[in-house]
Coordinates of C-alpha atoms and ligand atoms in Angstrom, one line a residue:
Chain G
M1 CA -12.8 96.8 41.9
T2 CA -9.2 97.4 42.7
D3 CA -9.5 101.0 43.9
A4 CA -12.0 100.0 46.6
V5 CA -11.9 102.1 49.7
V6 CA -13.3 99.4 51.9
L7 CA -12.8 95.8 50.9
L8 CA -14.0 92.8 52.9
D9 CA -13.1 89.4 51.8
D10 CA -14.9 86.4 53.4
V11 CA -15.0 88.1 56.7
N12 CA -16.4 86.1 59.7
K13 CA -16.9 87.3 63.2
T14 CA -17.8 85.0 66.1
F15 CA -18.1 86.3 69.6
G16 CA -17.5 84.2 72.7
R17 CA -15.9 80.9 73.4
G18 CA -17.4 77.5 73.8
T19 CA -20.4 76.2 71.8
V20 CA -23.1 77.5 74.1
A21 CA -22.0 81.1 74.4
Q22 CA -20.9 81.5 70.8
V23 CA -22.6 84.0 68.6
Q24 CA -21.8 84.2 65.0
A25 CA -22.3 87.9 64.3
L26 CA -21.0 88.0 60.8
R27 CA -20.8 85.2 58.2
D28 CA -19.0 85.3 54.9
I29 CA -19.1 89.0 54.4
N30 CA -17.8 90.1 51.0
L31 CA -18.2 93.7 50.3
S32 CA -16.4 96.3 48.2
I33 CA -17.1 100.0 48.6
G34 CA -15.6 102.5 46.1
Q35 CA -14.5 106.0 46.5
N36 CA -17.2 108.5 47.3
E37 CA -19.9 105.9 47.6
F38 CA -22.7 106.3 50.2
V39 CA -23.5 102.8 51.4
S40 CA -26.3 102.1 53.9
L41 CA -26.5 98.9 56.0
I42 CA -30.0 97.9 56.9
G43 CA -31.3 94.9 58.7
P44 CA -33.1 93.7 61.9
S45 CA -31.7 94.5 65.3
G46 CA -28.8 92.3 66.3
C47 CA -27.9 91.3 62.7
G48 CA -24.4 92.5 63.1
K49 CA -24.4 96.0 61.5
S50 CA -22.5 97.6 64.4
T51 CA -20.2 94.7 64.4
L52 CA -19.5 95.1 60.7
L53 CA -18.7 98.8 61.2
R54 CA -16.3 97.9 64.1
V55 CA -14.6 95.3 62.0
I56 CA -14.1 97.8 59.1
G57 CA -12.8 100.4 61.7
D58 CA -10.4 97.8 63.2
L59 CA -12.1 98.2 66.6
L60 CA -12.9 94.5 66.5
P61 CA -10.6 91.9 64.9
A62 CA -12.3 89.7 62.3
S63 CA -12.3 86.0 63.2
S64 CA -11.3 85.2 59.7
G65 CA -11.0 86.9 56.4
Q66 CA -9.4 90.1 55.1
V67 CA -10.3 93.7 55.8
Q68 CA -8.7 96.4 53.7
V69 CA -9.3 100.1 54.0
N70 CA -7.8 102.6 51.5
G71 CA -5.7 99.8 50.1
K72 CA -4.1 99.1 53.5
E73 CA -4.7 96.7 56.3
A74 CA -7.6 98.0 58.4
R75 CA -5.2 98.5 61.3
Q76 CA -2.9 100.8 59.3
A77 CA -5.9 102.8 58.1
R78 CA -7.0 103.3 61.7
L79 CA -3.5 104.4 62.7
D80 CA -3.5 106.8 59.7
R81 CA -6.8 108.2 61.0
D82 CA -8.5 107.5 57.7
Y83 CA -11.9 107.3 59.1
G84 CA -14.2 109.0 61.6
M85 CA -16.7 107.0 63.5
V86 CA -20.1 108.0 64.9
F87 CA -21.1 105.3 67.5
Q88 CA -24.6 104.1 68.1
A89 CA -24.4 105.6 71.6
A90 CA -23.1 109.2 71.6
T91 CA -20.1 108.3 73.8
L92 CA -19.3 111.9 74.9
Y93 CA -16.8 112.5 77.7
D94 CA -18.7 113.7 80.8
W95 CA -15.8 115.9 81.9
R96 CA -15.7 117.9 78.7
T97 CA -18.0 120.6 77.6
V98 CA -19.8 120.3 74.2
A99 CA -17.1 122.3 72.5
K100 CA -14.3 120.4 74.1
N101 CA -15.9 117.1 73.1
V102 CA -16.0 118.2 69.5
Q103 CA -12.3 119.3 69.9
L104 CA -11.2 115.9 71.1
P105 CA -10.0 114.5 67.8
L106 CA -8.6 117.9 66.8
E107 CA -6.5 117.9 70.0
L108 CA -5.2 114.4 69.2
M109 CA -4.4 115.4 65.7
K110 CA -2.5 118.5 66.9
Y111 CA -4.6 121.2 65.2
T112 CA -3.5 124.7 65.9
K113 CA -5.6 126.6 68.4
E114 CA -7.3 128.9 65.8
K115 CA -8.0 126.0 63.5
K116 CA -9.4 124.0 66.4
E117 CA -11.7 126.8 67.5
Q118 CA -12.8 127.6 64.0
R119 CA -13.7 124.0 63.2
T120 CA -15.5 123.5 66.4
Q121 CA -17.6 126.6 65.8
E122 CA -18.4 125.6 62.3
M123 CA -19.4 122.1 63.4
L124 CA -21.5 123.3 66.2
E125 CA -23.3 125.7 63.9
L126 CA -23.9 122.8 61.5
V127 CA -25.7 120.7 64.2
E128 CA -27.3 123.9 65.7
L129 CA -25.7 123.6 69.1
S130 CA -23.7 126.8 69.2
D131 CA -25.6 128.0 72.1
F132 CA -24.7 124.9 74.1
A133 CA -20.9 125.1 73.5
S134 CA -20.1 125.4 77.2
H135 CA -22.7 123.0 78.4
Y136 CA -21.8 119.6 79.8
P137 CA -23.2 116.4 78.1
W138 CA -25.6 115.7 81.0
Q139 CA -27.3 119.0 80.3
L140 CA -28.3 117.9 76.8
S141 CA -31.1 115.6 75.6
G142 CA -30.2 112.3 73.9
G143 CA -30.7 113.8 70.4
M144 CA -28.5 116.8 71.2
Q145 CA -25.8 114.5 72.5
Q146 CA -26.0 112.5 69.3
R147 CA -25.6 115.7 67.3
V148 CA -22.4 116.5 69.3
A149 CA -21.1 113.1 68.4
I150 CA -21.8 113.9 64.7
A151 CA -20.1 117.2 64.9
R152 CA -17.1 115.5 66.5
A153 CA -16.8 112.9 63.8
L154 CA -17.1 115.5 61.0
A155 CA -14.7 118.0 62.7
F156 CA -11.5 116.5 61.3
E157 CA -12.8 115.8 57.8
P158 CA -11.9 112.1 57.6
S159 CA -11.9 110.5 54.2
I160 CA -14.2 107.7 55.4
L161 CA -17.2 108.1 57.7
L162 CA -18.5 105.1 59.6
M163 CA -21.9 106.1 61.0
D164 CA -23.9 103.9 63.3
E165 CA -27.5 105.1 63.4
P166 CA -26.4 108.7 63.8
F167 CA -29.8 110.2 63.4
G168 CA -31.7 107.5 65.3
A169 CA -32.5 109.7 68.3
L170 CA -33.6 112.8 66.3
D171 CA -37.0 114.2 65.5
E172 CA -38.1 114.0 61.9
M173 CA -37.4 117.6 61.0
T174 CA -33.9 117.7 62.4
R175 CA -33.2 114.3 60.8
E176 CA -34.3 115.5 57.4
R177 CA -32.2 118.7 57.7
L178 CA -29.2 116.8 58.8
N179 CA -29.7 114.2 56.0
L180 CA -29.4 117.1 53.5
E181 CA -26.4 118.6 55.4
L182 CA -24.7 115.2 55.4
L183 CA -25.3 114.8 51.6
D184 CA -23.9 118.3 51.1
I185 CA -20.7 117.4 53.1
W186 CA -20.4 114.1 51.3
R187 CA -20.6 115.8 47.9
K188 CA -18.2 118.6 48.8
T189 CA -15.5 116.5 50.5
K190 CA -15.8 113.4 48.4
T191 CA -16.0 111.3 51.5
T192 CA -16.9 107.6 51.5
I193 CA -19.7 106.9 53.9
V194 CA -20.9 103.7 55.5
F195 CA -24.1 104.4 57.2
V196 CA -26.2 102.2 59.5
T197 CA -29.9 102.9 59.8
H198 CA -33.2 101.3 60.6
S199 CA -35.1 103.6 58.4
I200 CA -35.8 102.4 54.9
T201 CA -36.7 105.9 53.7
E202 CA -33.5 107.3 55.1
A203 CA -31.4 104.5 53.5
V204 CA -32.9 105.0 50.1
F205 CA -32.8 108.8 50.2
L206 CA -29.2 109.0 51.2
S207 CA -27.4 106.1 49.6
T208 CA -25.9 105.1 46.3
R209 CA -26.2 101.5 47.6
V210 CA -28.3 99.8 50.2
I211 CA -26.9 96.6 51.7
V212 CA -29.6 94.4 53.3
M213 CA -28.5 92.1 56.0
S214 CA -30.2 89.2 57.8
A215 CA -29.8 88.0 61.3
R216 CA -28.2 85.0 63.0
P217 CA -25.8 84.7 61.5
G218 CA -25.4 88.2 60.1
R219 CA -25.1 87.9 56.3
I220 CA -25.5 90.2 53.3
T221 CA -28.6 89.0 51.5
Q222 CA -29.0 91.8 49.0
D223 CA -27.0 94.7 47.5
I224 CA -29.4 97.2 46.0
P225 CA -28.0 100.0 43.9
I226 CA -30.0 103.2 44.3
D227 CA -30.0 104.9 40.9
L228 CA -31.9 108.1 42.0
P229 CA -30.5 111.2 40.4
Q230 CA -27.9 113.3 42.2
P231 CA -28.0 115.8 43.9
R232 CA -30.7 114.5 46.1
G233 CA -33.2 117.1 47.5
V234 CA -36.7 117.5 48.6
D235 CA -38.1 116.4 45.2
T236 CA -36.2 113.1 45.4
R237 CA -38.8 111.9 47.8
E238 CA -41.5 112.6 45.2
N239 CA -39.8 110.6 42.5
V240 CA -41.7 107.4 41.6
R241 CA -38.4 105.5 41.5
F242 CA -37.9 106.4 45.1
F243 CA -41.1 104.5 46.1
E244 CA -40.1 101.5 43.9
L245 CA -36.7 101.3 45.6
E246 CA -38.3 101.7 49.1
T247 CA -40.5 98.8 48.2
Q248 CA -37.6 96.8 47.0
V249 CA -35.7 97.2 50.2
R250 CA -38.8 96.5 52.3
E251 CA -39.4 93.3 50.3
A252 CA -35.7 92.2 50.8
L253 CA -36.1 92.7 54.5
R254 CA -39.4 90.8 54.5
A255 CA -37.9 87.9 52.5
N256 CA -35.1 87.6 55.2
K257 CA -37.7 87.5 57.9
R258 CA -39.8 84.8 56.1
Q259 CA -36.7 82.7 55.6
A260 CA -35.8 82.9 59.3
Q261 CA -39.2 81.5 60.3
Chain L
M1 CA -36.7 127.4 103.1
S2 CA -34.7 127.1 99.9
E3 CA -32.9 123.9 99.2
R4 CA -29.5 125.3 99.9
N5 CA -30.5 126.8 103.2
Q6 CA -32.0 123.5 104.1
R7 CA -28.9 121.6 103.3
I8 CA -26.8 123.8 105.6
G9 CA -29.6 124.5 108.2
A10 CA -30.6 120.9 108.9
P11 CA -27.2 119.6 110.1
V12 CA -26.6 122.7 112.2
L13 CA -30.0 122.3 113.8
I14 CA -29.3 118.6 114.6
L15 CA -25.9 119.5 116.0
I16 CA -27.5 122.1 118.3
L17 CA -30.1 119.6 119.4
V18 CA -27.5 116.9 120.1
L19 CA -25.5 119.4 122.2
L20 CA -28.5 120.5 124.2
A21 CA -29.6 116.9 124.8
W22 CA -26.0 116.0 125.9
E23 CA -25.9 118.9 128.3
G24 CA -29.4 118.2 129.6
L25 CA -28.8 114.5 130.1
V26 CA -25.4 114.9 131.8
T27 CA -27.0 117.4 134.2
G28 CA -30.3 115.6 134.6
L29 CA -28.9 112.2 135.2
K30 CA -26.1 113.6 137.3
I31 CA -23.4 111.8 135.3
E32 CA -20.0 112.2 136.8
Q33 CA -17.8 114.7 135.0
F34 CA -15.0 112.2 134.6
L35 CA -17.3 109.8 132.7
L36 CA -18.7 112.4 130.4
P37 CA -18.2 116.1 130.9
K38 CA -20.9 118.5 129.8
P39 CA -20.3 120.3 126.5
T40 CA -20.1 123.6 128.4
A41 CA -17.4 122.2 130.6
I42 CA -15.4 121.1 127.6
L43 CA -15.8 124.4 125.9
S44 CA -15.0 126.4 129.0
N45 CA -11.8 124.3 129.3
L46 CA -10.8 125.9 126.1
V47 CA -11.7 129.5 127.0
R48 CA -11.7 129.9 130.7
V49 CA -8.8 131.7 132.2
V50 CA -8.7 130.5 135.8
R51 CA -10.1 127.8 137.8
I52 CA -9.6 127.7 141.6
D53 CA -10.5 124.4 143.1
D54 CA -11.0 124.0 146.8
A55 CA -10.5 127.7 147.3
D56 CA -12.6 129.3 149.9
T57 CA -13.7 132.3 147.9
S58 CA -15.2 133.8 151.0
L59 CA -11.6 134.5 152.0
L60 CA -11.2 136.8 149.1
P61 CA -12.8 140.2 149.0
D62 CA -15.0 141.0 146.0
N63 CA -13.4 141.8 142.7
E64 CA -10.0 141.0 144.2
A65 CA -9.2 138.7 141.4
A66 CA -6.6 140.7 139.6
T67 CA -5.0 140.3 136.3
L68 CA -1.4 139.9 136.9
L69 CA -0.3 139.0 133.5
R70 CA -1.9 139.0 130.1
A71 CA 0.9 138.4 127.8
S72 CA 2.5 135.9 125.5
R73 CA -0.2 133.4 125.1
L74 CA -0.5 132.7 128.8
I75 CA -3.3 134.5 130.6
V76 CA -3.5 134.0 134.3
D77 CA -5.8 135.8 136.6
L78 CA -4.8 135.4 140.2
P79 CA -6.5 136.4 143.3
A80 CA -5.1 139.5 144.8
G81 CA -2.2 139.0 147.2
V82 CA -1.0 135.9 145.5
S83 CA 2.6 136.0 145.0
P84 CA 3.7 136.4 141.3
D85 CA 6.3 133.7 141.6
L86 CA 3.5 131.3 141.0
L87 CA 3.8 132.3 137.4
L88 CA 6.9 130.4 136.9
P89 CA 5.5 126.9 137.7
L90 CA 2.4 127.9 135.8
E91 CA 4.5 128.7 132.8
E92 CA 6.0 125.3 132.8
G93 CA 3.1 123.1 133.7
R94 CA -0.6 123.8 133.6
I95 CA -1.0 123.4 137.3
A96 CA 0.2 125.0 140.5
T97 CA -0.8 124.7 144.1
F98 CA -0.4 127.1 147.0
R99 CA -1.9 127.8 150.3
L100 CA -4.4 130.5 150.8
G101 CA -5.4 130.9 154.4
S102 CA -6.1 127.5 155.7
K103 CA -7.0 126.0 152.3
Q104 CA -4.9 124.3 149.8
V105 CA -5.7 126.1 146.5
L106 CA -5.2 124.5 143.2
I107 CA -4.8 126.8 140.2
V108 CA -5.2 125.2 136.8
R109 CA -3.9 127.2 134.0
G110 CA -7.3 127.1 132.6
N111 CA -6.7 128.4 129.2
N112 CA -5.9 125.1 127.5
L113 CA -6.5 126.7 124.2
M114 CA -2.9 127.5 123.3
P115 CA -1.4 124.1 124.3
I116 CA -4.1 122.3 122.5
V117 CA -3.8 124.5 119.4
Q118 CA 0.0 123.9 119.4
A119 CA -0.4 120.2 119.9
S120 CA -3.1 120.1 117.2
W121 CA -0.8 122.0 114.7
Y122 CA 2.0 119.6 115.4
T123 CA -0.3 116.6 114.9
L124 CA -1.9 118.1 111.8
K125 CA 1.5 118.6 110.2
E126 CA 2.2 114.9 110.8
A127 CA -1.2 113.9 109.4
L128 CA -0.9 116.1 106.3
G129 CA 2.7 115.1 105.7
G130 CA 1.8 111.4 105.9
L131 CA -1.3 112.0 103.8
L132 CA 0.8 113.7 101.1
L133 CA 3.3 110.9 101.0
G134 CA 0.7 108.2 101.0
V135 CA -1.4 109.9 98.3
L136 CA 1.6 110.4 96.1
A137 CA 2.8 106.9 96.5
G138 CA -0.7 105.5 96.0
V139 CA -1.4 107.4 92.8
L140 CA 2.1 106.6 91.5
V141 CA 1.7 102.9 92.0
A142 CA -1.9 103.1 90.6
L143 CA -0.6 104.7 87.4
I144 CA 2.1 102.1 87.1
T145 CA -0.2 99.2 87.7
A146 CA -2.9 100.6 85.5
R147 CA -0.4 100.7 82.7
W148 CA 1.0 97.3 83.1
T149 CA -1.9 94.9 83.5
A150 CA 0.3 92.0 84.7
T151 CA 1.6 94.1 87.6
R152 CA -1.9 95.0 88.6
E153 CA -3.2 91.5 88.5
A154 CA -0.2 90.5 90.7
L155 CA -0.4 93.4 93.1
L156 CA -4.1 94.2 93.6
P157 CA -5.0 91.2 95.7
F158 CA -2.2 92.0 98.1
A159 CA -3.3 95.6 98.2
I160 CA -6.9 94.7 99.0
A161 CA -5.7 92.2 101.7
A162 CA -3.4 94.9 103.1
N163 CA -6.2 97.4 103.1
S164 CA -8.2 95.2 105.5
M165 CA -5.4 94.9 107.9
P166 CA -5.3 97.1 111.0
I167 CA -2.1 98.9 110.0
I168 CA -2.3 101.0 113.0
A169 CA -1.1 98.0 115.0
F170 CA 2.3 98.6 113.4
A171 CA 2.5 102.0 115.1
P172 CA 4.8 100.9 117.9
I173 CA 7.1 99.3 115.5
L174 CA 7.4 102.4 113.3
N175 CA 7.9 104.5 116.5
N176 CA 10.8 102.2 117.2
W177 CA 12.2 102.4 113.7
F178 CA 12.1 106.1 113.2
G179 CA 12.3 107.3 116.8
I180 CA 9.4 108.0 119.0
D181 CA 9.9 111.8 119.0
N182 CA 10.6 112.0 115.3
P183 CA 7.4 113.2 113.5
F184 CA 8.4 111.0 110.6
S185 CA 7.4 107.9 112.6
K186 CA 3.8 109.2 112.6
M187 CA 4.0 110.3 109.0
A188 CA 5.1 106.8 108.1
I189 CA 2.2 105.1 109.8
V190 CA -0.2 107.6 108.2
A191 CA 1.4 107.2 104.8
I192 CA 1.0 103.4 105.0
M193 CA -2.6 103.6 106.1
V194 CA -3.5 106.1 103.4
F195 CA -1.6 104.3 100.6
F196 CA -3.9 101.3 100.2
P197 CA -7.3 103.0 99.8
M198 CA -5.7 105.7 97.5
M199 CA -4.1 103.1 95.3
I200 CA -7.1 100.8 95.1
N201 CA -9.5 103.6 94.4
T202 CA -7.3 105.2 91.8
V203 CA -6.6 101.9 90.0
R204 CA -10.3 101.3 89.9
G205 CA -10.9 104.7 88.4
L206 CA -8.1 104.3 85.8
V207 CA -9.3 100.9 84.6
S208 CA -13.0 101.4 84.8
V209 CA -13.2 103.7 81.7
P210 CA -16.3 102.6 79.7
P211 CA -15.2 100.3 76.8
R212 CA -17.0 102.6 74.4
S213 CA -14.9 105.6 75.5
L214 CA -11.7 103.6 74.9
E215 CA -13.1 102.5 71.5
L216 CA -13.5 106.2 70.6
M217 CA -9.9 106.8 71.5
R218 CA -8.7 103.8 69.5
S219 CA -10.7 105.1 66.5
Y220 CA -8.5 108.2 66.7
A221 CA -5.4 106.1 67.0
A222 CA -4.7 107.9 70.2
S223 CA -1.4 107.0 72.0
E224 CA -1.5 105.3 75.4
F225 CA -0.4 108.5 76.9
S226 CA -3.2 110.5 75.3
I227 CA -5.7 107.8 76.5
L228 CA -4.2 108.1 80.0
V229 CA -4.4 111.9 80.1
K230 CA -7.7 112.5 78.2
A231 CA -9.8 109.4 79.3
R232 CA -8.3 107.5 82.2
I233 CA -7.3 110.2 84.5
P234 CA -10.5 112.3 84.2
N235 CA -12.4 109.1 84.7
A236 CA -10.4 108.3 87.8
L237 CA -11.0 111.7 89.5
P238 CA -14.2 110.8 91.2
Y239 CA -12.6 107.5 92.5
F240 CA -9.5 109.4 93.5
F241 CA -11.6 111.9 95.6
N242 CA -13.6 109.1 97.2
G243 CA -10.3 107.5 98.2
L244 CA -9.0 110.9 99.4
K245 CA -12.1 111.3 101.7
V246 CA -11.3 108.0 103.3
A247 CA -7.6 108.8 103.4
G248 CA -8.2 112.2 105.1
A249 CA -10.1 110.5 108.0
L250 CA -7.4 107.8 108.2
A251 CA -4.7 110.4 108.3
M252 CA -6.0 112.0 111.5
I253 CA -6.7 108.7 113.1
G254 CA -3.2 107.4 112.2
A255 CA -1.4 110.5 113.5
I256 CA -3.3 110.6 116.8
V257 CA -3.4 106.9 117.6
G258 CA 0.3 106.7 116.5
E259 CA 0.9 109.3 119.2
Y260 CA -1.0 107.3 121.8
F261 CA 1.9 104.9 121.6
G262 CA 4.3 107.7 122.5
G263 CA 5.6 110.9 121.1
P264 CA 6.7 114.4 122.1
R265 CA 4.8 116.2 124.7
I266 CA 3.5 118.8 122.3
A267 CA 1.6 116.2 120.3
L268 CA -2.2 115.9 120.4
G269 CA -2.3 112.2 121.1
V270 CA 0.2 112.5 123.9
F271 CA -1.8 115.4 125.3
I272 CA -5.0 113.4 125.3
T273 CA -3.5 110.4 127.0
Q274 CA -1.7 112.5 129.6
E275 CA -4.8 114.5 130.5
A276 CA -6.8 111.4 130.7
A277 CA -4.3 109.7 132.9
L278 CA -4.4 112.7 135.2
F279 CA -8.2 112.6 135.3
R280 CA -8.4 116.0 133.6
F281 CA -11.2 114.7 131.4
A282 CA -12.6 118.0 130.3
S283 CA -9.2 118.9 129.0
A284 CA -8.9 115.6 127.2
W285 CA -12.3 116.0 125.7
A286 CA -11.4 119.5 124.6
A287 CA -8.5 118.1 122.7
I288 CA -10.6 115.4 121.2
L289 CA -13.1 118.1 120.1
I290 CA -10.3 120.0 118.3
A291 CA -9.1 116.7 116.7
C292 CA -12.6 116.1 115.5
T293 CA -12.9 119.6 114.2
M294 CA -9.7 119.3 112.3
G295 CA -10.9 116.1 110.8
I296 CA -14.2 117.7 109.6
V297 CA -12.4 120.8 108.2
L298 CA -10.0 118.5 106.3
Y299 CA -13.0 116.6 104.9
L300 CA -14.6 119.9 103.9
L301 CA -11.4 121.0 102.2
I302 CA -11.3 117.8 100.2
L303 CA -15.0 118.3 99.2
L304 CA -14.1 121.8 98.0
A305 CA -11.1 120.5 96.1
E306 CA -13.3 117.9 94.5
R307 CA -15.8 120.5 93.4
L308 CA -13.1 122.7 91.9
A309 CA -11.4 119.7 90.1
M310 CA -14.6 118.3 88.7
P311 CA -17.2 121.0 88.0
W312 CA -18.9 118.5 85.6
H313 CA -19.6 115.8 88.1
S314 CA -23.1 114.5 88.3
S315 CA -23.3 114.9 92.1
Y316 CA -23.4 118.7 91.6
R317 CA -26.2 118.6 89.1
T318 CA -28.9 120.9 90.1
N319 CA -32.5 120.3 89.3
D320 CA -33.2 124.0 88.6
R321 CA -31.3 124.5 85.4
Ligands
ATP1 N1 -18.8 92.5 72.4 C1 -19.7 91.5 72.1 N2 -19.6 90.3 72.7 C2 -20.4 89.3 72.5 N3 -21.4 89.4 71.6 C3 -21.6 90.6 70.9 C4 -20.7 91.7 71.2 N4 -21.1 92.7 70.4 C5 -22.2 92.2 69.7 N5 -22.5 90.9 70.0 C6 -23.5 90.1 69.4 O1 -23.4 90.2 68.0 C7 -24.6 90.3 67.4 C8 -24.7 91.5 66.5 O2 -24.6 92.7 67.3 P1 -24.6 94.1 66.7 O3 -24.4 95.1 67.7 O4 -23.6 94.2 65.6 O5 -26.0 94.2 66.1 P2 -26.7 95.4 65.3 O6 -27.1 94.9 64.0 O7 -25.9 96.7 65.4 O8 -28.1 95.6 66.1 P3 -28.9 97.0 66.4 O9 -29.6 97.3 65.2 O10 -29.8 96.6 67.5 O11 -27.9 98.0 66.8 C9 -25.7 90.3 68.5 O12 -26.3 89.0 68.6 C10 -24.9 90.6 69.7 O13 -25.4 89.9 70.8
MG2 MG1 -26.0 98.4 66.3

């Protein structure tokens, strides 16, 4: 695919120097993600999912291989603010209120005052935190903090969203609601989403593709297209195909585990 | 008792107990006044108007102590019949002697409050001036070294070494450089003393931003300047204020000890050394008391500024939210 939004070509990432301390986090990653795809990365803890997101976002240099985003070097894409990132940890600034945290990217991108406030309000409504706009992060629960981080990433409407277990700390109901909201945003804004999750159900429900990874070294072992009808909704979960795909992903993860033993 | 009342009440109670114990022990153990005056003696040195030593009060009729002058900061009550030309020497010094009957009477201009307040103000200005210079320089160098890693790596070991030196030992040299009566000689010593903790703390704050916070900024392609303003400086504020608390105490020490090595007569350190040399220990203690009070007030002001500057900070988190 030439019009790939994210294109990884033989990417390797090794941490540390010396033979003892070295960890190969990513090995021979080849991945092409097209416009408006919703790709989930799933795999055991420590298999390199966060590392892969960081390499795509040019927050970590690849040890070898090519990373292209929106047809440019990953670095250029970062400088052009092509993507928004939700980190595994909320990473809020202690000295900013909830609203100010959401505004951080808007400030950096020189939004006007009205636009800034309007976007912040919309985003806080989306994650149901309007009542906490003037609270400080330490006054929020872990899940609430994560929701602020989601609001912050969505606020400036990036063309690519890199999300690292964004809903990991949330209760089932909030998670399902935000899943639907995210799908809605994805459809409306034609964003491309790379999404890390530990939940097979979530991966299948949201994605157009599920990438299964295995650990040590982190590799892509399977690339499963999710051919469930769009738009997804409550009835998607009742679709027989949904269960088949769930089983397929589960099997793929299991196969990796057996191989490792 | 509510938590807040307890926080204020407990230290006050301890202070009162300490003062009572001090007073009681000095009285009970008959400790000489020149070794350790009683708190009441120290306080009365600040507020009492007249002291007549060796005076045979039986020579004076009751209520004969008359107020001759209550003006312009100097309040002197003299026994009746004492000639007012005593006021002149009293105006200049704090002591005058005259004969009353067969006795030699020593009048101390007992109200030491004004001279001590004047001296304190003078010394406070030196301390604050030096503090300001040292803090500005420390923060400036911190910003520069935080920006250029190479400079930091080169400078920081020296700063840490310098921070553990007794910089006050240079006081006589600086007195010599800038002139013993020039307040700048004390400001310079204060500024140098304050510089190192300010710089070291601020640098730590500027560079100890969690890597994840910086990663977030990088993901927005934020400029170095934005990172400095929006991440590094807010992160450095708690460190800055910790440095400032140390610096505030150092500033008072630097100014007063600097004056111990010499300075104008109106300076607190000079006042203390002179009074001690003349065995007027209650007076010296009173001045020390004022110096301590200034130090505490300065510290409280820094705490207040800290609170205003960082309303978010975890140390103000209440449990009852
Ligand atoms: N900065 C780093 N320095 C050294 N090693 C690292 C670093 N970051 C990650 N690693 C290593 O790389 C491997 C992959 O880590 P990564 O965080 O990508 O895993 P993950 O798949 O996101 O795991 P989880 O699901 O638990 O979040 C791990 O073995 C980890 O120890
Ligand atoms: Mg991870």
